[in-house]
Short mmCIF file of C-alpha atoms in Angstrom, two decimals:
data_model
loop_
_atom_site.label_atom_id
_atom_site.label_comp_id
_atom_site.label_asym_id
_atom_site.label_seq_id
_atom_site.Cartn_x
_atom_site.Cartn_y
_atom_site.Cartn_z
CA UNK A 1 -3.18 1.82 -44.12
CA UNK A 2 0.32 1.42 -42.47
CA UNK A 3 -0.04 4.66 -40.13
CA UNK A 4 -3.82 2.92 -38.97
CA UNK A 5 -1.79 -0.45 -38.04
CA UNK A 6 0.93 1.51 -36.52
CA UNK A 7 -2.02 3.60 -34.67
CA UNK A 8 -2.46 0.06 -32.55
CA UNK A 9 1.17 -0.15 -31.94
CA UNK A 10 1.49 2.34 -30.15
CA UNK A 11 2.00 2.27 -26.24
CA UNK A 12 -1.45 2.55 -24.67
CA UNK A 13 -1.53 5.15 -21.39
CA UNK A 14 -4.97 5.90 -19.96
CA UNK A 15 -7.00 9.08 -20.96
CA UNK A 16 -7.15 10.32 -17.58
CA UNK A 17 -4.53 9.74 -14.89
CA UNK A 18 -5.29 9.95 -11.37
CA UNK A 19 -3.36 13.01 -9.51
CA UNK A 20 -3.34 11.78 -6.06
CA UNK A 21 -2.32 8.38 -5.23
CA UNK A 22 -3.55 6.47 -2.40
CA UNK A 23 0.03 5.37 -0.98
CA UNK A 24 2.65 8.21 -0.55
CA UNK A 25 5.81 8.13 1.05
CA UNK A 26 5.61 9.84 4.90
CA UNK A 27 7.90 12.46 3.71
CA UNK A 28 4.94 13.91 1.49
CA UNK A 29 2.99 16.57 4.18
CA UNK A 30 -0.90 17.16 4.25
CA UNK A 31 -2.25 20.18 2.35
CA UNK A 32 -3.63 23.17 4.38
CA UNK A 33 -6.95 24.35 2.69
CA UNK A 34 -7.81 26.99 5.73
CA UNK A 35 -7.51 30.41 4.76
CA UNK A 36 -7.08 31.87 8.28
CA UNK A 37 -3.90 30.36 8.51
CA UNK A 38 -2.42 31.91 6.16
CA UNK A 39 -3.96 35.38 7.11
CA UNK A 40 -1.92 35.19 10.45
CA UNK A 41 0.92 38.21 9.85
CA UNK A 42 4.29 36.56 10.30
CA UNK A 43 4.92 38.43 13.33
CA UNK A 44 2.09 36.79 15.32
CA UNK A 45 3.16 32.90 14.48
CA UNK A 46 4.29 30.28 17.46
CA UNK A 47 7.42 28.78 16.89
CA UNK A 48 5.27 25.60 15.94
CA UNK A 49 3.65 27.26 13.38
CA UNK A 50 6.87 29.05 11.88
CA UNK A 51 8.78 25.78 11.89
CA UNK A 52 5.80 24.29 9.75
CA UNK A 53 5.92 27.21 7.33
CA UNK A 54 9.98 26.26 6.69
CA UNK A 55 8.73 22.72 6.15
CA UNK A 56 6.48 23.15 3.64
CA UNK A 57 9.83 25.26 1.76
CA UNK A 58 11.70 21.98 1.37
CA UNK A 59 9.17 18.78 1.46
CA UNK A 60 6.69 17.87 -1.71
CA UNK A 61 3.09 18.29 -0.39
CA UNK A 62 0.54 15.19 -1.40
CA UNK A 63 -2.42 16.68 -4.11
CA UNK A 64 -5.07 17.69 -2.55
CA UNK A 65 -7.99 15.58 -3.10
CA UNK A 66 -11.31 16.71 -5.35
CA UNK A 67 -13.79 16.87 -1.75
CA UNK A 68 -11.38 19.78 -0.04
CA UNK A 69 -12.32 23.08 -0.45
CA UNK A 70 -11.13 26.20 1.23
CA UNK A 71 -15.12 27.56 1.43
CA UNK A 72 -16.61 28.59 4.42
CA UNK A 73 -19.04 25.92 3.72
CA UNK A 74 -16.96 22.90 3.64
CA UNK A 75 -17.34 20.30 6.14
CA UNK A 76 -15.14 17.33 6.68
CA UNK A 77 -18.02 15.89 8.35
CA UNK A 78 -20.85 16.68 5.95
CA UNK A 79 -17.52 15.08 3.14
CA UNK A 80 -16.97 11.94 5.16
CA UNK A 81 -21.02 11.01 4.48
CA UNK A 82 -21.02 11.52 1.27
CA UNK A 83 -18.27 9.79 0.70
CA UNK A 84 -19.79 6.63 2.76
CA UNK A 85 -23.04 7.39 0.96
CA UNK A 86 -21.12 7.33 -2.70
CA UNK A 87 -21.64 4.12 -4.72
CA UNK A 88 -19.41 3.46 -7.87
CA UNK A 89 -17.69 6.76 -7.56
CA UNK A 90 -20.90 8.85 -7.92
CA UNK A 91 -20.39 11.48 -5.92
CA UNK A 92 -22.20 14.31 -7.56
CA UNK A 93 -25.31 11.96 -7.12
CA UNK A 94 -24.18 11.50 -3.34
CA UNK A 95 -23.76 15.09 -2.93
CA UNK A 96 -27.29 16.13 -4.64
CA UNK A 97 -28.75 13.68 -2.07
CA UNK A 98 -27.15 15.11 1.00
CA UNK A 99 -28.00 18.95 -0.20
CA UNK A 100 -31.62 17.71 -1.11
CA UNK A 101 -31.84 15.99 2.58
CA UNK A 102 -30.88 19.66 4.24
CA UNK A 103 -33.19 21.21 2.55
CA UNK A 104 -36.01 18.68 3.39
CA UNK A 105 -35.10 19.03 7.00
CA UNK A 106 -35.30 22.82 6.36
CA UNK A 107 -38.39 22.83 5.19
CA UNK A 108 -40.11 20.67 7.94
CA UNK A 109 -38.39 22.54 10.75
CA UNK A 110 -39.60 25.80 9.16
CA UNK A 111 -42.66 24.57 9.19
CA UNK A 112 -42.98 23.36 12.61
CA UNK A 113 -41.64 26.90 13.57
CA UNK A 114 -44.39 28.79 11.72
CA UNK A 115 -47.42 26.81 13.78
CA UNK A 116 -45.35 26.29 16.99
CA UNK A 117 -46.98 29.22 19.36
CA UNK A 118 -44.29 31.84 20.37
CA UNK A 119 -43.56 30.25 23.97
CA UNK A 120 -41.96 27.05 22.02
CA UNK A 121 -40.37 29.18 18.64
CA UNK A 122 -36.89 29.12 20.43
CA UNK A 123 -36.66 25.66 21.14
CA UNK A 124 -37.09 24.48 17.36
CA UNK A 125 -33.47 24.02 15.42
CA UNK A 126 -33.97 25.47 12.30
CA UNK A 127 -30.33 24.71 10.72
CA UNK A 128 -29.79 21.89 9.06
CA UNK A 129 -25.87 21.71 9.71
CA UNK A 130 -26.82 21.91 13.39
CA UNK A 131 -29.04 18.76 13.59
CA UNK A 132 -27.08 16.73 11.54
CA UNK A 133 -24.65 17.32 13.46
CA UNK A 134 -26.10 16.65 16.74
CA UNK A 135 -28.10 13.62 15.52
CA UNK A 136 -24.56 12.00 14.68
CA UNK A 137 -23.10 12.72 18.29
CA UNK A 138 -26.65 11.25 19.43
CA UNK A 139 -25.84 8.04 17.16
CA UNK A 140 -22.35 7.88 18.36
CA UNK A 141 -21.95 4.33 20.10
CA UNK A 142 -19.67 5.40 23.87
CA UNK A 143 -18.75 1.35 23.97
CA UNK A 144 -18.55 -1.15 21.04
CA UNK A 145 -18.03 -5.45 21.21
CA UNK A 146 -15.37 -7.20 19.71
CA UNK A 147 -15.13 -10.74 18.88
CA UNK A 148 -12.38 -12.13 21.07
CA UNK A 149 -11.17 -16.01 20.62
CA UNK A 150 -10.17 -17.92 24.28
CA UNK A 151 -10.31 -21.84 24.64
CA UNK A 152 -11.81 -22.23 21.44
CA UNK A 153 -14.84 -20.20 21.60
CA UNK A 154 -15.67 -16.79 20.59
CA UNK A 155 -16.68 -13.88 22.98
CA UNK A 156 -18.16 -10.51 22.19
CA UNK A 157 -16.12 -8.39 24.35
CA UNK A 158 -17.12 -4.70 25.29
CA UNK A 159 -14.09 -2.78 24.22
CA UNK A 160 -14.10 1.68 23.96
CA UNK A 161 -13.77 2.62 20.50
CA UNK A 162 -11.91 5.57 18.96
CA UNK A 163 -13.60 8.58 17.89
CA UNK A 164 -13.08 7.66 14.23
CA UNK A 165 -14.39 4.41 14.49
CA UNK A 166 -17.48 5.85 16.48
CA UNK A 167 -17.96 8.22 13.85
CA UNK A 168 -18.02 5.96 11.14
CA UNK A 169 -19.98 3.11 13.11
CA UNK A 170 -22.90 6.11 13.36
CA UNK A 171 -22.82 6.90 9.82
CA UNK A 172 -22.99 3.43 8.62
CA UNK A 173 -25.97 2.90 10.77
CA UNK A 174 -27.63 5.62 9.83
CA UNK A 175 -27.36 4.87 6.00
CA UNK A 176 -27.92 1.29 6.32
CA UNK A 177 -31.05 1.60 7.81
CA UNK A 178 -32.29 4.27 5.19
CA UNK A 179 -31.56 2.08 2.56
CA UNK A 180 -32.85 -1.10 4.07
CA UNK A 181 -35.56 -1.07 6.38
CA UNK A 182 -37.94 1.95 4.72
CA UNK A 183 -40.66 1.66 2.49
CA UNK A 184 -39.14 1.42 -0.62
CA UNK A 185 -41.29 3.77 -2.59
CA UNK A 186 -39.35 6.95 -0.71
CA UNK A 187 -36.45 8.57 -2.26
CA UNK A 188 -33.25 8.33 0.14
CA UNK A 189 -33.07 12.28 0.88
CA UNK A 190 -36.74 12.13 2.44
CA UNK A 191 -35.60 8.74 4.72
CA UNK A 192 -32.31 10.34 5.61
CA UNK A 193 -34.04 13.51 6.75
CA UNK A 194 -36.62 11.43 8.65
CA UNK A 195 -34.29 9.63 9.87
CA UNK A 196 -32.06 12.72 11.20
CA UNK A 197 -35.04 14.47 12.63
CA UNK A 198 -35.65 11.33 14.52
CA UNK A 199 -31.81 11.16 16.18
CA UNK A 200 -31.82 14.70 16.88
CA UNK A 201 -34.84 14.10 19.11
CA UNK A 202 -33.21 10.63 20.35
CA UNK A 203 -35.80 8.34 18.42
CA UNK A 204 -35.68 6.24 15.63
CA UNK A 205 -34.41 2.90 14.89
CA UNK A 206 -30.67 4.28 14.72
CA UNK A 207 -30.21 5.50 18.16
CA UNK A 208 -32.56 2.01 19.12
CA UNK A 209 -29.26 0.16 17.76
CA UNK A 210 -27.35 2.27 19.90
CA UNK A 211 -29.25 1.36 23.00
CA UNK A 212 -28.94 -2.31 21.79
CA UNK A 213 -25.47 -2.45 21.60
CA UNK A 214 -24.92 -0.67 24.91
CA UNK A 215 -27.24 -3.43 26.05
CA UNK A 216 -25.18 -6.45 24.63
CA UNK A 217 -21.92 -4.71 26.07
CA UNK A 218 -23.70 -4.76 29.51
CA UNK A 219 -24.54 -7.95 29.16
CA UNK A 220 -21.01 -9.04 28.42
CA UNK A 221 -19.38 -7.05 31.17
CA UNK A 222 -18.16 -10.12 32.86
CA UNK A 223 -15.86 -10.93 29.73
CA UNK A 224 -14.19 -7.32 29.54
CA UNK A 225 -10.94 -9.36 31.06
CA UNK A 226 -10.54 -10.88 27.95
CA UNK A 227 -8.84 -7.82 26.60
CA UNK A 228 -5.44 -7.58 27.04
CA UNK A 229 -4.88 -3.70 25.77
CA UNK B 1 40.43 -19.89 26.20
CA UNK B 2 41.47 -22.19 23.19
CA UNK B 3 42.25 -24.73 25.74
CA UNK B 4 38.68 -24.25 27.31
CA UNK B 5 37.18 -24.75 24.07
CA UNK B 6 38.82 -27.20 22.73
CA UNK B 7 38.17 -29.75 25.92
CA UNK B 8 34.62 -29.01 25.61
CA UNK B 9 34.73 -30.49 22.15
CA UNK B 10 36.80 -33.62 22.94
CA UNK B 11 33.79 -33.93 25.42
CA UNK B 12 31.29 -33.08 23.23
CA UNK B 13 32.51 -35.50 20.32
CA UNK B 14 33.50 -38.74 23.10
CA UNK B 15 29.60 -38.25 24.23
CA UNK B 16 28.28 -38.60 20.72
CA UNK B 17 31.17 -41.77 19.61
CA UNK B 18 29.59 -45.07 19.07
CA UNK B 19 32.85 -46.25 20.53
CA UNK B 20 32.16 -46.83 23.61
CA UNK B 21 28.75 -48.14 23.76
CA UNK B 22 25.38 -46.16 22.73
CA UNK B 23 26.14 -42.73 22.17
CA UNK B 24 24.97 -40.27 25.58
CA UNK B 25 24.03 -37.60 23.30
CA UNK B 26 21.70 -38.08 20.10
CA UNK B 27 20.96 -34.74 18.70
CA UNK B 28 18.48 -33.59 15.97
CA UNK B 29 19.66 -30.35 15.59
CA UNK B 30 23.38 -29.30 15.28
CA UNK B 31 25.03 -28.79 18.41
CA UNK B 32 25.70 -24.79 17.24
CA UNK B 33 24.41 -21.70 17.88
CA UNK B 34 21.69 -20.30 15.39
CA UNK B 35 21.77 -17.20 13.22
CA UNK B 36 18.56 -15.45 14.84
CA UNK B 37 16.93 -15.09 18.39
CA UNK B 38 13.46 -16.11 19.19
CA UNK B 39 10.86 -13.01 19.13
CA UNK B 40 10.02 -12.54 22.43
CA UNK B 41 6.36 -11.56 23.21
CA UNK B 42 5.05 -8.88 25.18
CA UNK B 43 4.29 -9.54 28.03
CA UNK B 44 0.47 -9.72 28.66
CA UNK B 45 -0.72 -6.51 29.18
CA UNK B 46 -4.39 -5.94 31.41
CA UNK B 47 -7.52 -4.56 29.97
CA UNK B 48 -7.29 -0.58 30.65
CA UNK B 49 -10.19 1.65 32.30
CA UNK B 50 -12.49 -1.18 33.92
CA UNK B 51 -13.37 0.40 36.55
CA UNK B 52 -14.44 3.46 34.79
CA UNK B 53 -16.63 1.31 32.64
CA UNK B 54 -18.08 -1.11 35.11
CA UNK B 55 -18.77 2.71 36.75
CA UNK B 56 -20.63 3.79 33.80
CA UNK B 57 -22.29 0.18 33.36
CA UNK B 58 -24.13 0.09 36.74
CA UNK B 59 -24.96 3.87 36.24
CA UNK B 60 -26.68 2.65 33.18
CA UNK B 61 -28.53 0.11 35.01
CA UNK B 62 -29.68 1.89 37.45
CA UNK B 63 -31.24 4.73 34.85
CA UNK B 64 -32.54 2.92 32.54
CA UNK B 65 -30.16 3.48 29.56
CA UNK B 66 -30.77 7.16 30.23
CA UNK B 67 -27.59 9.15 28.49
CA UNK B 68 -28.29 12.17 29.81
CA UNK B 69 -28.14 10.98 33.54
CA UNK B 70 -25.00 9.45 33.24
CA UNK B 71 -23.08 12.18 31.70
CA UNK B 72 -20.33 12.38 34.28
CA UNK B 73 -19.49 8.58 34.14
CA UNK B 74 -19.67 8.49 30.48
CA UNK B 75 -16.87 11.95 30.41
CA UNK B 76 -14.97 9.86 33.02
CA UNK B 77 -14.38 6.94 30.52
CA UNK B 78 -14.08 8.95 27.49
CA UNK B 79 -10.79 10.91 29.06
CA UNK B 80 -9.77 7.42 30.38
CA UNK B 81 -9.69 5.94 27.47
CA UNK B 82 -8.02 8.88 25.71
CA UNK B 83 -5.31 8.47 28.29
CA UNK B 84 -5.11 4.78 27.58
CA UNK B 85 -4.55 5.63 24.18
CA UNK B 86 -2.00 7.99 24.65
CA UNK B 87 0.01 5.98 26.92
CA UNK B 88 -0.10 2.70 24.67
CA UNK B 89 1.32 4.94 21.79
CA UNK B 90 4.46 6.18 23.93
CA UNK B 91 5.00 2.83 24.96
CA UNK B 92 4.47 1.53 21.47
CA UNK B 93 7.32 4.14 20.18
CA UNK B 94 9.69 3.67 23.62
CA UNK B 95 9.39 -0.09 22.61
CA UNK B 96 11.15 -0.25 19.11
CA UNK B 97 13.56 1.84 20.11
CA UNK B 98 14.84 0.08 23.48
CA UNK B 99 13.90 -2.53 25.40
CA UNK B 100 15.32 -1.92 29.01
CA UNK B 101 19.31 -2.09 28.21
CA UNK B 102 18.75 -4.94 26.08
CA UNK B 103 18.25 -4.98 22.28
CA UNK B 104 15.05 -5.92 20.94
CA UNK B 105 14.87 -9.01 19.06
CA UNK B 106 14.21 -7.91 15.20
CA UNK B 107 17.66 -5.67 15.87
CA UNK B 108 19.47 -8.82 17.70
CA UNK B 109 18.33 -10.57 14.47
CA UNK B 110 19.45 -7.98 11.72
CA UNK B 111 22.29 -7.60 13.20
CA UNK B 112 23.19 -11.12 13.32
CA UNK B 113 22.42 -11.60 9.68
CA UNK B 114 25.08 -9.40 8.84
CA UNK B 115 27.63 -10.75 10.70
CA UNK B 116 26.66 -14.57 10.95
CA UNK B 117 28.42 -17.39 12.84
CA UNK B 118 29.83 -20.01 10.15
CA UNK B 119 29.52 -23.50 10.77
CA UNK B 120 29.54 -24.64 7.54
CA UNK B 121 31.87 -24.30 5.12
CA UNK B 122 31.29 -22.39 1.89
#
């Protein structure tokens, strides 16, 4: 009776504790999950990469976090949209999506290379890395518009954007408009491979957004004084 | 230098008398030096690569929104921007450390918070 009382006593600590923490101090350095670089024999380093190797003898490294792997078939790119596509920390779900959507693309370029006559069987992109790839850089905004305040009004200003921010501008279009504006009896790996096939070939709503935007900043050009960096 | 200072007080103090009439000098603030400069702000800086992108904008126009046509101009404001970019970071870092012979005013300010001017008495 007194030990089941004294069970609640106790000082409660979670059942799982998170490795990795969000915040580190700057001394911490990044982890290196490529093989090759550790393949290089010491005799063939640059003095950049031998004073990095000393580094890592005397600073604390950060954990590395659960989406980096040192496989061949790792992609930061592929691991940034899951990780945009992940809701409530479901990423096995996210993931399952993403390898369903290559395979769906697979499949229907496979097809189309089976009844495509021999003159055209070059031109089709079979690989599904390859057009996802490409139908991001297709999505990629070049200019974006930023809301600028000047005598009490607000301007949308064209402004260039940083590759990140591009990046991540492209993905959230592209899974926005899977999830919103499809019919809503298709799973989300067939409308994200639709949707793909469609920016590789520059169609599609996504890359239309594109175009809009480009249009707006066009429009604007006469406030692009506004910015003052 | 005493002497200097101390006729710039009897100066100071016959301006703000009521002896002699209304007082010349009525002050809301004390008549002392403050503990902290004012934070300067940069000074305004111009929007970077407009040309390139007024470039690129007209090459748009003319081809319809066509992104393969315009590669060129869209390349030229990609590496000007990079540039941009690059340049606002040294500047950002050449900033905090120096500002032209002078010190900047966060260090001005630290370092008069250590060693403070006392006007009142503790």
């Amino acid at each position: 009776m007194a030990a089941c009382i004294a069970k609640f006593l106790r000082p409660w600590s979670p059942g799982v504790l998170p490795a990795r923490w969000t915040r580190y101090n700057p001394y911490y350095l990044e982890p290196e999950p490529s093989k090759e670089v550790y393949r290089i024999p010491v005799t063939e380093l640059t003095d950049e990469q031998k004073a990095a190797q000393e580094l890592k003898a005397v600073r604390p490294i950060k954990a590395a976090p659960p989406g980096l792997t040192s496989s061949v078939f790792s992609d930061p790119t592929v691991s940034k949209f899951v990780n945009m596509m992940m809701e409530d920390g479901d990423k096995v779900l996210a993931r399952s999506i993403i390898t369903q959507t290559f395979e769906s693309m697979k499949r229907k370029q496979v097809e189309k290379y089976h009844k495509a006559p021999a003159t055209e069987k070059e031109g089709i992109e079979c690989n599904p890395y390859t057009i996802f790839h490409q139908a991001l850089e297709n999505c990629k905004p070049i200019i974006g518009l930023i809301s600028i305040q000047k005598g009490g009004k607000y301007y949308q200003v064209p402004t260039p954007l940083t590759d990140s921010r591009r990046r991540f501008l492209a993905m959230k279009w592209l899974i926005t408009e899977c999830q919103d504006n499809k019919h809503r009896r298709t799973h989300m790996y067939e409308k994200l491979s639709q949707e793909l096939l469609a920016a590789f070939m520059n169609e599609g709503n996504v890359i239309k957004r594109k175009h809009d935007m480009h249009k707006m900043a066009e429009a604007n050009r006469a406030f692009a004084h506004y910015r003052w960096w | 230098m005493a002497t200097k200072g101390s006729g710039l007080q009897a100066k100071v103090s016959r301006m703000l008398s009521k002896d002699f009439g209304k007082p010349i000098l009525k002050p809301n603030k004390p008549l002392a030096l403050r503990n902290e400069v004012a934070n300067r702000k940069l000074r305004q800086g111009e929007a970077s690569c407009l040309t390139e992108m007024s470039v690129m904008m007209a090459c748009w126009k003319q081809s319809e929104f066509n992104h393969a046509a315009c590669a060129q101009e869209v390349q030229a404001f990609q590496r000007c921007t990079a540039l941009a970019q690059a340049e606002r970071k040294a500047r950002m870092g050449q900033e905090s450390s120096g500002q032209g012979g002078r010190l900047h005013p966060k260090q001005a300010n630290t370092l008069l918070k250590r060693h403070p001017n006392l006007y009142r008495e503790i």
